[in-house]
PDB file of C-alpha atoms in Angstrom:
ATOM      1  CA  UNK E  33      16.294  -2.882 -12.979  1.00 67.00           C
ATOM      2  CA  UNK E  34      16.229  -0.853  -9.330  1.00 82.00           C
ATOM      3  CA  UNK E  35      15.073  -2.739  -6.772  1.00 87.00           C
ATOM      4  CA  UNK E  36      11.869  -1.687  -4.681  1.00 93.00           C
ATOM      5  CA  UNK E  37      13.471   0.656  -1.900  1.00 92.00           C
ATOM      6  CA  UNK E  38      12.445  -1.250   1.458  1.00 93.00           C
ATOM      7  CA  UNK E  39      10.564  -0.866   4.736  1.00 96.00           C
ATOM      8  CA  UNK E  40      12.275  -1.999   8.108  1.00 96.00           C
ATOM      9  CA  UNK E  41       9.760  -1.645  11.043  1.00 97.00           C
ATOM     10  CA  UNK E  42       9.512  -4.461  12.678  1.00 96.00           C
ATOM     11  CA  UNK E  43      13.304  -5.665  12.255  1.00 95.00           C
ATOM     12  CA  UNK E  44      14.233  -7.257  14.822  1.00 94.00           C
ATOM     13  CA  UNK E  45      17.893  -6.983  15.714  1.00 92.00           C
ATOM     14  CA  UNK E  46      19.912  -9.219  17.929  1.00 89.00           C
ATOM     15  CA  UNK E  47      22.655  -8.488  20.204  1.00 77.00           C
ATOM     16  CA  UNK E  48      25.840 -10.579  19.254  1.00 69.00           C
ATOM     17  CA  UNK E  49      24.224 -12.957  17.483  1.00 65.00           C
ATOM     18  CA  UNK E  50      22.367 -14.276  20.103  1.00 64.00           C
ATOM     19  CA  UNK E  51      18.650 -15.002  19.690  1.00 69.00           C
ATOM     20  CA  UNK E  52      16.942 -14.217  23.003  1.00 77.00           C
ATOM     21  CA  UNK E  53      17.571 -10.481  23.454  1.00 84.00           C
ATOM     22  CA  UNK E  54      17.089  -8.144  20.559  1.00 92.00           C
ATOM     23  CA  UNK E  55      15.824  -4.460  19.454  1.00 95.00           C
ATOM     24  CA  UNK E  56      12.609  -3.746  17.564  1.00 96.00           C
ATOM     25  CA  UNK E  57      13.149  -1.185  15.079  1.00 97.00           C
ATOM     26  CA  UNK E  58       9.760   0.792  15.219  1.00 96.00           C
ATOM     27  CA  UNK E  59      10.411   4.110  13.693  1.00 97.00           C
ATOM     28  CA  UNK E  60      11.832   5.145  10.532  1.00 96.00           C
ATOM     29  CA  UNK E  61      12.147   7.758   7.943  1.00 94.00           C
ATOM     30  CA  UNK E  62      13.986   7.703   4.984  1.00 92.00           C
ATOM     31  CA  UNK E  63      16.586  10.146   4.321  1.00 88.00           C
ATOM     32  CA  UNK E  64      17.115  10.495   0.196  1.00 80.00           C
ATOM     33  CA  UNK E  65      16.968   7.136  -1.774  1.00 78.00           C
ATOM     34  CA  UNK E  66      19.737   5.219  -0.056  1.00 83.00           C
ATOM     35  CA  UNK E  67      19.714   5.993   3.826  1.00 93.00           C
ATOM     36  CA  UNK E  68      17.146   5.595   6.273  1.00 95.00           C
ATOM     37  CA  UNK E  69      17.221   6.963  10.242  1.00 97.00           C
ATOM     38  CA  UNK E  70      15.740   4.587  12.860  1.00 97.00           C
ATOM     39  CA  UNK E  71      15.310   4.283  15.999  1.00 98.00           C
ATOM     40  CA  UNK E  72      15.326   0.836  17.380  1.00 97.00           C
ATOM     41  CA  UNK E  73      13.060  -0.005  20.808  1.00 96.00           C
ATOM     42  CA  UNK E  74      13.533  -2.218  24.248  1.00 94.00           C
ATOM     43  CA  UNK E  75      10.200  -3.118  24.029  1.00 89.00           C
ATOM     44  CA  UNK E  76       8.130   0.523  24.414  1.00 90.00           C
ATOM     45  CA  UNK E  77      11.267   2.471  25.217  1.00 94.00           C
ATOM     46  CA  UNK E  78      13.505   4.081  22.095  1.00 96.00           C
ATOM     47  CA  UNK E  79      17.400   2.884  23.380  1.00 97.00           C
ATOM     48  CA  UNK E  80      19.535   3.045  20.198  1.00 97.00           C
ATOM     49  CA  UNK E  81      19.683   5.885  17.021  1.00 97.00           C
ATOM     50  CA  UNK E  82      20.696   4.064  13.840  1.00 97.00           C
ATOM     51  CA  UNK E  83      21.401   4.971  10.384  1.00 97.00           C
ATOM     52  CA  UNK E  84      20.912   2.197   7.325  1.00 96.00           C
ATOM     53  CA  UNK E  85      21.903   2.252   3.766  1.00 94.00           C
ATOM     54  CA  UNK E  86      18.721   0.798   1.668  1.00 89.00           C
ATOM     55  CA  UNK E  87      19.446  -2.599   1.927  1.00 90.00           C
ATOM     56  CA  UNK E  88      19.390  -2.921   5.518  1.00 92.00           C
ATOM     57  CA  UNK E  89      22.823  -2.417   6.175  1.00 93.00           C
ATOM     58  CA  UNK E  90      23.933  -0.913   9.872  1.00 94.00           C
ATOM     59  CA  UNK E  91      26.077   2.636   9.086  1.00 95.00           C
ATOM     60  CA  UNK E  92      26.193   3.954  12.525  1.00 95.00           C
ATOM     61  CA  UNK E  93      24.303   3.439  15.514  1.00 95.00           C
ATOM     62  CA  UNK E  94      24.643   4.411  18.660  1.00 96.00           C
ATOM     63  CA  UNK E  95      22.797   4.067  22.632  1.00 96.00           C
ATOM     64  CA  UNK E  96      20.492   7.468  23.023  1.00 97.00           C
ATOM     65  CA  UNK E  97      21.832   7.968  26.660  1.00 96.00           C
ATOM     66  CA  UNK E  98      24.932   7.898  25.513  1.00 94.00           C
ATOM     67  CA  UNK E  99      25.192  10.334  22.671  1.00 94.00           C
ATOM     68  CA  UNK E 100      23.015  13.033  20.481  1.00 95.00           C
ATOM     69  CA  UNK E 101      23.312  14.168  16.972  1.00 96.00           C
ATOM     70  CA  UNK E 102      21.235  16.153  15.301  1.00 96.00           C
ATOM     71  CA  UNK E 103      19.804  13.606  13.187  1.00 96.00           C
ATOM     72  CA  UNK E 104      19.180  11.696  16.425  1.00 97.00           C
ATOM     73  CA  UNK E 105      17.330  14.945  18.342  1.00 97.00           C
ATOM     74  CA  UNK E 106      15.312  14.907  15.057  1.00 96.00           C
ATOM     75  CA  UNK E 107      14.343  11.504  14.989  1.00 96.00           C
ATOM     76  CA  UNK E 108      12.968  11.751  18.911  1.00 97.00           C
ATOM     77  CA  UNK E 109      11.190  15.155  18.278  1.00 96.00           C
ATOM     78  CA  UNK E 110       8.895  13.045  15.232  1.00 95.00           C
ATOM     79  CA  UNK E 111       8.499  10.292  17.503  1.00 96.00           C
ATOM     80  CA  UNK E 112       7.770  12.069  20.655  1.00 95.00           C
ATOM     81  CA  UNK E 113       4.834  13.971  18.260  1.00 93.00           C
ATOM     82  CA  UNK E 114       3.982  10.797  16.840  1.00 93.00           C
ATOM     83  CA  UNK E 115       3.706   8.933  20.618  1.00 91.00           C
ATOM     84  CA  UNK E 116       1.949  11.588  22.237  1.00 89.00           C
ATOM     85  CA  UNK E 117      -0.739  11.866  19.379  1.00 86.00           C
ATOM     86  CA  UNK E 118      -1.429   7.895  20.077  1.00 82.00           C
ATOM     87  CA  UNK E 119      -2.097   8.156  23.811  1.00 79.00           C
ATOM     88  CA  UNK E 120      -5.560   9.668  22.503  1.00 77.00           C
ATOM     89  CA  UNK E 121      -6.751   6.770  20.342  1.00 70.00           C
ATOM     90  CA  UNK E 122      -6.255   4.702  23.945  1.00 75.00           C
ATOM     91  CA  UNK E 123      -5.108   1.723  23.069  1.00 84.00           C
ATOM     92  CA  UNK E 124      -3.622  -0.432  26.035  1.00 86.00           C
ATOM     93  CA  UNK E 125      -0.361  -3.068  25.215  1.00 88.00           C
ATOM     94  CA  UNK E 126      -3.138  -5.726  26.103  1.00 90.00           C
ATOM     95  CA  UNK E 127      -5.084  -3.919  23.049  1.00 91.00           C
ATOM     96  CA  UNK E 128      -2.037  -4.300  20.617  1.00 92.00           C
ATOM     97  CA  UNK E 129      -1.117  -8.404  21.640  1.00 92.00           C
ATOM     98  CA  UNK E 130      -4.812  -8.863  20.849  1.00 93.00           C
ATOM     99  CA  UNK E 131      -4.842  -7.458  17.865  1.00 95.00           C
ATOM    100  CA  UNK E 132      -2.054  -9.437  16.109  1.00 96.00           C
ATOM    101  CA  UNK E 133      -5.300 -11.963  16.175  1.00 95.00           C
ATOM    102  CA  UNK E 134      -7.723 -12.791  13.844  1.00 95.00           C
ATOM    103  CA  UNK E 135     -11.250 -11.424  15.377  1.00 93.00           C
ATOM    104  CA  UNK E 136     -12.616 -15.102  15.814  1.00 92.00           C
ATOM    105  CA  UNK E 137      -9.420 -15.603  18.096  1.00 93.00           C
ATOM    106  CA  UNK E 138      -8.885 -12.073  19.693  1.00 89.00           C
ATOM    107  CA  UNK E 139     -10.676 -11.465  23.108  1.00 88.00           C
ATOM    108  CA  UNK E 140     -12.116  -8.343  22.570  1.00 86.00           C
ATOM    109  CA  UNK E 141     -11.746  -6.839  25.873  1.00 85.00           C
ATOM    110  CA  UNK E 142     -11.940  -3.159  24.524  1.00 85.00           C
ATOM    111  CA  UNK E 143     -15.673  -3.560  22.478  1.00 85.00           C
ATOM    112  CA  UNK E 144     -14.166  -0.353  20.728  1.00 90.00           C
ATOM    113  CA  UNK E 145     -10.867  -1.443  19.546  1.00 92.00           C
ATOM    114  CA  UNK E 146     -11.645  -2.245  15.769  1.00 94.00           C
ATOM    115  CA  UNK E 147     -12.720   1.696  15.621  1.00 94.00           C
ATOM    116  CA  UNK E 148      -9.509   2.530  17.471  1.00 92.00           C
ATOM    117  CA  UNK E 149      -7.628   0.697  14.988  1.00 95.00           C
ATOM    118  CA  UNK E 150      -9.136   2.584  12.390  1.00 96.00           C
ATOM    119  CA  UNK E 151      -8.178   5.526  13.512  1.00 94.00           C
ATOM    120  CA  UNK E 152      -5.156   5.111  13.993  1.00 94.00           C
ATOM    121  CA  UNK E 153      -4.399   3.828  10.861  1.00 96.00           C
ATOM    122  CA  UNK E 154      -6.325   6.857   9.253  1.00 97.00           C
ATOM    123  CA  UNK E 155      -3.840   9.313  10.970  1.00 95.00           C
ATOM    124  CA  UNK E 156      -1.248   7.667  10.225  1.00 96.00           C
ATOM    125  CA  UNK E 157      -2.297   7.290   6.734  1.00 98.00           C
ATOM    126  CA  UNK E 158      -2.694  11.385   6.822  1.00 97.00           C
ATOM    127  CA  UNK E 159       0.329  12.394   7.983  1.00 96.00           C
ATOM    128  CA  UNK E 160       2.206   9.388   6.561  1.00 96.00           C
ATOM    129  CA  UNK E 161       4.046   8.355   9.803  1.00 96.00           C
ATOM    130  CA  UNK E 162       5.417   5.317  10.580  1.00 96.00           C
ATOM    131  CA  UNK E 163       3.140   2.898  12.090  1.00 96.00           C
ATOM    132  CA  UNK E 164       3.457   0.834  14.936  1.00 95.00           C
ATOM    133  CA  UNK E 165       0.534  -1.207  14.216  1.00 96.00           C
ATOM    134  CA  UNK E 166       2.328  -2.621  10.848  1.00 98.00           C
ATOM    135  CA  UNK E 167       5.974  -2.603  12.827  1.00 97.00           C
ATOM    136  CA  UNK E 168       4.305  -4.917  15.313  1.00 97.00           C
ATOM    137  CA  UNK E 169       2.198  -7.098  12.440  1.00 97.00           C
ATOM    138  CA  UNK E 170       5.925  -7.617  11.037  1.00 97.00           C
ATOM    139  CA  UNK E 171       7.572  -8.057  14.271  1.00 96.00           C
ATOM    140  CA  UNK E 172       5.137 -10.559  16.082  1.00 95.00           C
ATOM    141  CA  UNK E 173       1.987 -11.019  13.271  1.00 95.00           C
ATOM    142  CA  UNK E 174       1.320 -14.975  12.376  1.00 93.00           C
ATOM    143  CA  UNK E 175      -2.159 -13.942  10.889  1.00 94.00           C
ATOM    144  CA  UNK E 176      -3.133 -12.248   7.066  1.00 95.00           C
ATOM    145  CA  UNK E 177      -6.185 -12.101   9.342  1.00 95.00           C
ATOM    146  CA  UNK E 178      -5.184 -10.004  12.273  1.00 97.00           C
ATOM    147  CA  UNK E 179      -7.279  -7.207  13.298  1.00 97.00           C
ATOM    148  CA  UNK E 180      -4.356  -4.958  11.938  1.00 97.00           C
ATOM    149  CA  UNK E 181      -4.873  -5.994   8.477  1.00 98.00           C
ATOM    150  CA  UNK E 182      -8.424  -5.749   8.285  1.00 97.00           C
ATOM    151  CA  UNK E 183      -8.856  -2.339  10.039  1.00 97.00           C
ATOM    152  CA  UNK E 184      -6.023  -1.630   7.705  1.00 98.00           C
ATOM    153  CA  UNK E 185      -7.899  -2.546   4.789  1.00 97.00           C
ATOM    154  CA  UNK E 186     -11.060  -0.458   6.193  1.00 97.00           C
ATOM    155  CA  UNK E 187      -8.859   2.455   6.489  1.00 97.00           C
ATOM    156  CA  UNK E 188      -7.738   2.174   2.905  1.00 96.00           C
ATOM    157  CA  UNK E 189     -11.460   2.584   1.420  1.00 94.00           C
ATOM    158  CA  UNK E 190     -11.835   5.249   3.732  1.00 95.00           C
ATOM    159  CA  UNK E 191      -9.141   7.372   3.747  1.00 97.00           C
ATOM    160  CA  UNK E 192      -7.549  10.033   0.759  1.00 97.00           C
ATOM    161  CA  UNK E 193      -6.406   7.681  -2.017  1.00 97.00           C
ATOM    162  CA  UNK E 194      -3.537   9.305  -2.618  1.00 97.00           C
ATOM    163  CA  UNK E 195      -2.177   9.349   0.416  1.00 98.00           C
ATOM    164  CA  UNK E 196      -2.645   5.815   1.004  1.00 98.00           C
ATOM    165  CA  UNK E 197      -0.660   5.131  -2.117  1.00 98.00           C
ATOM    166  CA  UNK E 198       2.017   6.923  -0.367  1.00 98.00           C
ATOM    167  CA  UNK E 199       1.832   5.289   2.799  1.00 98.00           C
ATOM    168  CA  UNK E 200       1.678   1.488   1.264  1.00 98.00           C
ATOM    169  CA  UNK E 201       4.536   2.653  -0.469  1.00 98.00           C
ATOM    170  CA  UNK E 202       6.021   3.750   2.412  1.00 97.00           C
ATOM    171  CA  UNK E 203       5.324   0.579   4.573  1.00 97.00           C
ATOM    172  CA  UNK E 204       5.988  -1.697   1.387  1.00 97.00           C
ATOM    173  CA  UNK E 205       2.280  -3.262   1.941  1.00 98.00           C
ATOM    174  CA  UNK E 206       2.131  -3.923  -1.747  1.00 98.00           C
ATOM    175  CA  UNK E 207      -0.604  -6.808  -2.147  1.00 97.00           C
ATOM    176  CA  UNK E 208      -2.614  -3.456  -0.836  1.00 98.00           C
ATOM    177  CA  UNK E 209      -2.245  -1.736  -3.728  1.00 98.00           C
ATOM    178  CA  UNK E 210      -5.149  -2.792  -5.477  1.00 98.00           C
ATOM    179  CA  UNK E 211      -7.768  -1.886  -2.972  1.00 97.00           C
ATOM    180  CA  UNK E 212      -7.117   1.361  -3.970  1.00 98.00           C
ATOM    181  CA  UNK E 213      -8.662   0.867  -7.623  1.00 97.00           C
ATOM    182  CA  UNK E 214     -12.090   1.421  -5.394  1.00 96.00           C
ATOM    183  CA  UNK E 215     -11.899   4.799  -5.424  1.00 96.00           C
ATOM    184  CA  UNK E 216     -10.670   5.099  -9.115  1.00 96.00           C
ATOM    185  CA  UNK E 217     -13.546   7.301  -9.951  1.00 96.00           C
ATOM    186  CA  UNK E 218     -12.626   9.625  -7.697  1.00 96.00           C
ATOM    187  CA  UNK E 219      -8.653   9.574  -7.961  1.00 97.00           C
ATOM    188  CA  UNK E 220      -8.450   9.076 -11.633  1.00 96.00           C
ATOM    189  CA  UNK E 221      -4.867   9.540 -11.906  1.00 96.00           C
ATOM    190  CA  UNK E 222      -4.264   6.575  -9.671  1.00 97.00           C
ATOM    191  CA  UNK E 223      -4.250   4.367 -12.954  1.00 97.00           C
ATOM    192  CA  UNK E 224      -1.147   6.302 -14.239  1.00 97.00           C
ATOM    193  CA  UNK E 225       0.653   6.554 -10.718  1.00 98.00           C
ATOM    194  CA  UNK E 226       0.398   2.723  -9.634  1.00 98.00           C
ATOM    195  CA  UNK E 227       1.483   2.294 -13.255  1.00 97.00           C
ATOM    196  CA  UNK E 228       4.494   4.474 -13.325  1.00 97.00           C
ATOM    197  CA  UNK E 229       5.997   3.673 -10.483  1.00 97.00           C
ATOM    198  CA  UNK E 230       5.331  -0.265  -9.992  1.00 97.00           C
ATOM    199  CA  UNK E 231       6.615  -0.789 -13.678  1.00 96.00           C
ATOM    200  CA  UNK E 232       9.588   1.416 -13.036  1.00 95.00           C
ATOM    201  CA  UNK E 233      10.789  -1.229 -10.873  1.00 95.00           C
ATOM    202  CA  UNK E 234       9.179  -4.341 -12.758  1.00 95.00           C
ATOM    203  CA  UNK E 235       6.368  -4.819 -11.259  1.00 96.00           C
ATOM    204  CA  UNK E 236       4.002  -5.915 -13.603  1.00 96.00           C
ATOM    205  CA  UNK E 237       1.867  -8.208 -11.520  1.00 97.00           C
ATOM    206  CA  UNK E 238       0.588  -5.802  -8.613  1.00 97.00           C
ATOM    207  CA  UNK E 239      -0.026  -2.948 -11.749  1.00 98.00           C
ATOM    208  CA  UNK E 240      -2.185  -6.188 -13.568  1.00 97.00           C
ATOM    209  CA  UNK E 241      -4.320  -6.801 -10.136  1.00 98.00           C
ATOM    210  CA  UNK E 242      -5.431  -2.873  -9.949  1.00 98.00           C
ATOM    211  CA  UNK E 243      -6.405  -2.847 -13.810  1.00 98.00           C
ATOM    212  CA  UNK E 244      -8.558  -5.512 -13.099  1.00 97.00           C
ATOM    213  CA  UNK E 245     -10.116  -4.309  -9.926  1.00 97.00           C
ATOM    214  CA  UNK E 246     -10.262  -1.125 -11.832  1.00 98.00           C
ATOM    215  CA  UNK E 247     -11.593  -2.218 -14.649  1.00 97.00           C
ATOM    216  CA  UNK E 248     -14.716  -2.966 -11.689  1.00 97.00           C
ATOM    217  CA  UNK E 249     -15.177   0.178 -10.480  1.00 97.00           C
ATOM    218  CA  UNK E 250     -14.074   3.072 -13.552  1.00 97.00           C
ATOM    219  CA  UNK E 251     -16.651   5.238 -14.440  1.00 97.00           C
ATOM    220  CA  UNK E 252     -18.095   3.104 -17.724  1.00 96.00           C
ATOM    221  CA  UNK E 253     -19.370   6.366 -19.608  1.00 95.00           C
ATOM    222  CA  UNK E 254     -16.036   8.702 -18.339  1.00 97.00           C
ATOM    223  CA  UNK E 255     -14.124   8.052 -22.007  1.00 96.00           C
ATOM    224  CA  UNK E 256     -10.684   9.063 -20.484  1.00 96.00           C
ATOM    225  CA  UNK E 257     -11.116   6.722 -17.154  1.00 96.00           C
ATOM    226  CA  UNK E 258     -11.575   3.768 -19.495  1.00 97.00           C
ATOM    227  CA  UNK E 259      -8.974   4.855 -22.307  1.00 97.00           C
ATOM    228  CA  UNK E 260      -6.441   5.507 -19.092  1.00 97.00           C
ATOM    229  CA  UNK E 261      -7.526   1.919 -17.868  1.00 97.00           C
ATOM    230  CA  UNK E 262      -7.106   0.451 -21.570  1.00 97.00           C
ATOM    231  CA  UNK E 263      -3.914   1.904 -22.406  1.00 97.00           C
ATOM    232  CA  UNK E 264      -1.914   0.729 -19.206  1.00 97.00           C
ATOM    233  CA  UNK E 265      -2.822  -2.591 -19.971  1.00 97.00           C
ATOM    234  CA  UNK E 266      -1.655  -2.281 -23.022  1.00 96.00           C
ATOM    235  CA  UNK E 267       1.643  -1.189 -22.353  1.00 95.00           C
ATOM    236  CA  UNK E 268       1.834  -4.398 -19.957  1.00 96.00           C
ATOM    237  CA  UNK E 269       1.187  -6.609 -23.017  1.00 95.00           C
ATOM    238  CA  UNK E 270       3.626  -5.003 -25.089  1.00 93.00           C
ATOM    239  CA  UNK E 271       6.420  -5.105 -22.961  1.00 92.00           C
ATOM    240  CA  UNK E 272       5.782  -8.812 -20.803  1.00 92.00           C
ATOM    241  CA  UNK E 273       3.737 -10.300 -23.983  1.00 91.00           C
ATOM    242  CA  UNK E 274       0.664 -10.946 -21.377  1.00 93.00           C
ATOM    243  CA  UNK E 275      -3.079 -10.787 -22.466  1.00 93.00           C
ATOM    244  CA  UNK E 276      -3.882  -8.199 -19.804  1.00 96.00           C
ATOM    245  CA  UNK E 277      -5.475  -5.718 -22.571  1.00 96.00           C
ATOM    246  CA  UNK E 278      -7.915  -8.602 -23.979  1.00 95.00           C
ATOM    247  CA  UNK E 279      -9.426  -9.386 -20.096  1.00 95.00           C
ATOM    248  CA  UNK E 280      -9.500  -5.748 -19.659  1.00 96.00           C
ATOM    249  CA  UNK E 281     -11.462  -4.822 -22.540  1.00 96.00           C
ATOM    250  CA  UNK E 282     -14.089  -8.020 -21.457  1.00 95.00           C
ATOM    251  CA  UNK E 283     -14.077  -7.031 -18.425  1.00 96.00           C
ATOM    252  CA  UNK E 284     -15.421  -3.858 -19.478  1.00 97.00           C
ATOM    253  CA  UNK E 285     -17.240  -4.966 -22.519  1.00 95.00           C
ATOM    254  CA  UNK E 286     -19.544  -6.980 -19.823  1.00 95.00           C
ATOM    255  CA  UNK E 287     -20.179  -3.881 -17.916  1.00 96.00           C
ATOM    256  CA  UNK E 288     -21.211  -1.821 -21.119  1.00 96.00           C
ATOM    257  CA  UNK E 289     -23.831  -4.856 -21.309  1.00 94.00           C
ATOM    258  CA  UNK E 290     -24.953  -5.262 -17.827  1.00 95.00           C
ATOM    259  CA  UNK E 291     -24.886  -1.149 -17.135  1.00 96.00           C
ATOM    260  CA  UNK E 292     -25.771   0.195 -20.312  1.00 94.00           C
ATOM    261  CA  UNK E 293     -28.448   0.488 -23.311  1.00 93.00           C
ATOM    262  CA  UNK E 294     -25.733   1.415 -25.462  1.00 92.00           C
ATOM    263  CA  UNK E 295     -24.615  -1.451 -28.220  1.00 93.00           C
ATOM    264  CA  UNK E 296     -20.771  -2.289 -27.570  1.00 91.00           C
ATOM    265  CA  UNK E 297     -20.097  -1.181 -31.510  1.00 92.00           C
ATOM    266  CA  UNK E 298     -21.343   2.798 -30.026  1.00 95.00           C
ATOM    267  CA  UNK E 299     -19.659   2.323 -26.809  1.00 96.00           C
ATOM    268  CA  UNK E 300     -16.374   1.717 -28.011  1.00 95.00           C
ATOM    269  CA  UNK E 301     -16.953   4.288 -31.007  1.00 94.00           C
ATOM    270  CA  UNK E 302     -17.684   7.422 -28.203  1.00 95.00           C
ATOM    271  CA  UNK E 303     -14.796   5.761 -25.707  1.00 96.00           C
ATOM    272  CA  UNK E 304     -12.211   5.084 -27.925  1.00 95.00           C
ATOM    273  CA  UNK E 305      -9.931   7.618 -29.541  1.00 94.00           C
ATOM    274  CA  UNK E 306      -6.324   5.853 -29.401  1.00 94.00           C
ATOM    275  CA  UNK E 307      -5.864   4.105 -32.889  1.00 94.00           C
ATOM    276  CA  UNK E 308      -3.255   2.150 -31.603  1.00 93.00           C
ATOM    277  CA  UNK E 309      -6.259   0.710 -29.104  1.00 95.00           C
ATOM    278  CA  UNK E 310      -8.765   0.823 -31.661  1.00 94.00           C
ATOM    279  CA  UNK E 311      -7.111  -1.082 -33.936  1.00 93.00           C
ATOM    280  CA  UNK E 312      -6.234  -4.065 -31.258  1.00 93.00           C
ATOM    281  CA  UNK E 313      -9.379  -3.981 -30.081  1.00 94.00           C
ATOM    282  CA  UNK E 314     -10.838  -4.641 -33.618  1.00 92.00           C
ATOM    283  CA  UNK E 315      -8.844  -7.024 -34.073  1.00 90.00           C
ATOM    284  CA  UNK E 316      -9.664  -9.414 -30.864  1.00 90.00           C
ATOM    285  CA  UNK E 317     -13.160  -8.458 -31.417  1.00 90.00           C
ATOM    286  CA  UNK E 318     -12.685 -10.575 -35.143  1.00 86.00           C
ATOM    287  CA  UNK E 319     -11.588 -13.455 -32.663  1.00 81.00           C
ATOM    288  CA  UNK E 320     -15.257 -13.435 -31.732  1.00 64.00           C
ATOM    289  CA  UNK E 321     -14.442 -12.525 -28.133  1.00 56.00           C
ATOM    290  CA  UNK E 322     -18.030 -11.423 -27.066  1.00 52.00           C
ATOM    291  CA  UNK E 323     -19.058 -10.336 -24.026  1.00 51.00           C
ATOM    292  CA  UNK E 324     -20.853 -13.115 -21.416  1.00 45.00           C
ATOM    293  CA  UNK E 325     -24.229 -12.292 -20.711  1.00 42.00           C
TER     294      UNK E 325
END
């Protein structure tokens, strides 16, 4: 099974194995599936061009005063874009340490830095750059609660769903994944693209946790939403023998109770064309599975 290619911002890399002075890598791209371009930082300042293989591995790298390539005038011309495009959200260093903290701890000097985080992470989201804000969470973050995260998570619900697929993906922020099922009404095909791609690389358990959240949000009377929903799950069941179908279907049966004056028999009758579906669905429903009040 292929492993899940990998994010490194926020690497930090040591000089001759010491453990006091050491690079951040900040920026990256990837170049095909197994090689990645990066440039590595002294603190704000890019020093060193480096080029890994997918598993971290060092190919070449080399100091920026001290040689260019191509790939490395590349690299600096998307980075020099990408820095001079951040100057505007005005966001001082002090800004950044503060929001590695969780907002009971953080100081709060700027009273407009949870909107500036926001932005940020929208445009980055956009235009699917790297972002320093998640290479500095992995660098120096202690806190699932840092002001990062949660204007992170803000950004998700607001931004184009699609293209925050993309940039989780791109960042590897996979427990995000499922706040995305949110806007499930609106991106449909997200159901089929979390699905494809996390259980292309085994991933079962983050495709489980956006059916369920989905299963929340999917547009009860939209018959192709629901059958989309129904027959992802189960495809999980058949392949990891997991129940994920059965706490679908009550999790939806309960909504067709709570949202609905249609009887369950009707609902699933107008919803349900896959006999495959129909037939399982029959059958659990002869288990006297019935739908909580």
């Amino acid at each position: 099974m292929p492993v899940l290619p990998q994010s490194f911002l926020g690497k930090k890399v040591y000089l001759d194995g010491g453990e006091k002075r050491y690079y951040v890598l900040k920026y990256e791209e990837s170049r095909g599936k197994r090689k990645i371009h990066a440039l590595l930082f002294d603190r704000e300042a890019p020093v060193i061009f480096a080029v890994l293989d997918h598993q971290g591995t060092f190919l070449d790298s080399f100091y920026l005063s001290n040689k260019t390539t191509a790939e490395s005038a590349k690299a600096m011309e998307e980075y020099k874009k990408i820095s001079e495009r951040k100057k505007q959200h005005k966001v001082t260093q002090d800004d950044l340490k503060d929001a590695l903290k969780p907002e009971d701890e953080a100081k709060m000097k700027n009273e407009n830095i949870l909107k500036h985080l926001v932005d940020e992470h929208l445009e980055d989201i956009k235009h699917l750059w790297p972002s320093r804000l998640i290479a500095l969470q992995n660098a120096d973050g202690k806190s699932d609660d840092s002001l990062i995260l949660t204007t992170l998570k803000e950004a998700i619900e607001q931004a184009n769903a699609l293209k925050a697929f993309k940039f989780l993906l791109k960042h590897r922020m996979d427990s995000f994944i499922p706040l995305l099922a949110k806007n499930i009404q609106e991106y449909p095909q997200l159901t089929e693209d979390v699905a494809d791609y996390y259980l292309s690389y085994d991933r079962a358990r983050i495709v489980e946790l956006f059916l369920y959240k989905a299963a929340a949000y999917a547009d009860i009377e939209d018959p192709d939403q629901i059958e989309k929903l129904l027959e992802q799950a189960h495809k999980i069941d058949h392949v990891y023998y997991s129940s994920v179908f059965r706490h679908i279907l009550i999790r939806l049966l309960r909504r067709v109770k709570a949202e609905t004056d249609s009887s369950t028999k009707d609902w699933l009758n107008k919803t349900i064309n896959n006999p495959s579906l129909r037939k399982d669905i029959v059958q659990i429903l002869k288990n006297k599975v019935v739908p909580a009040k």
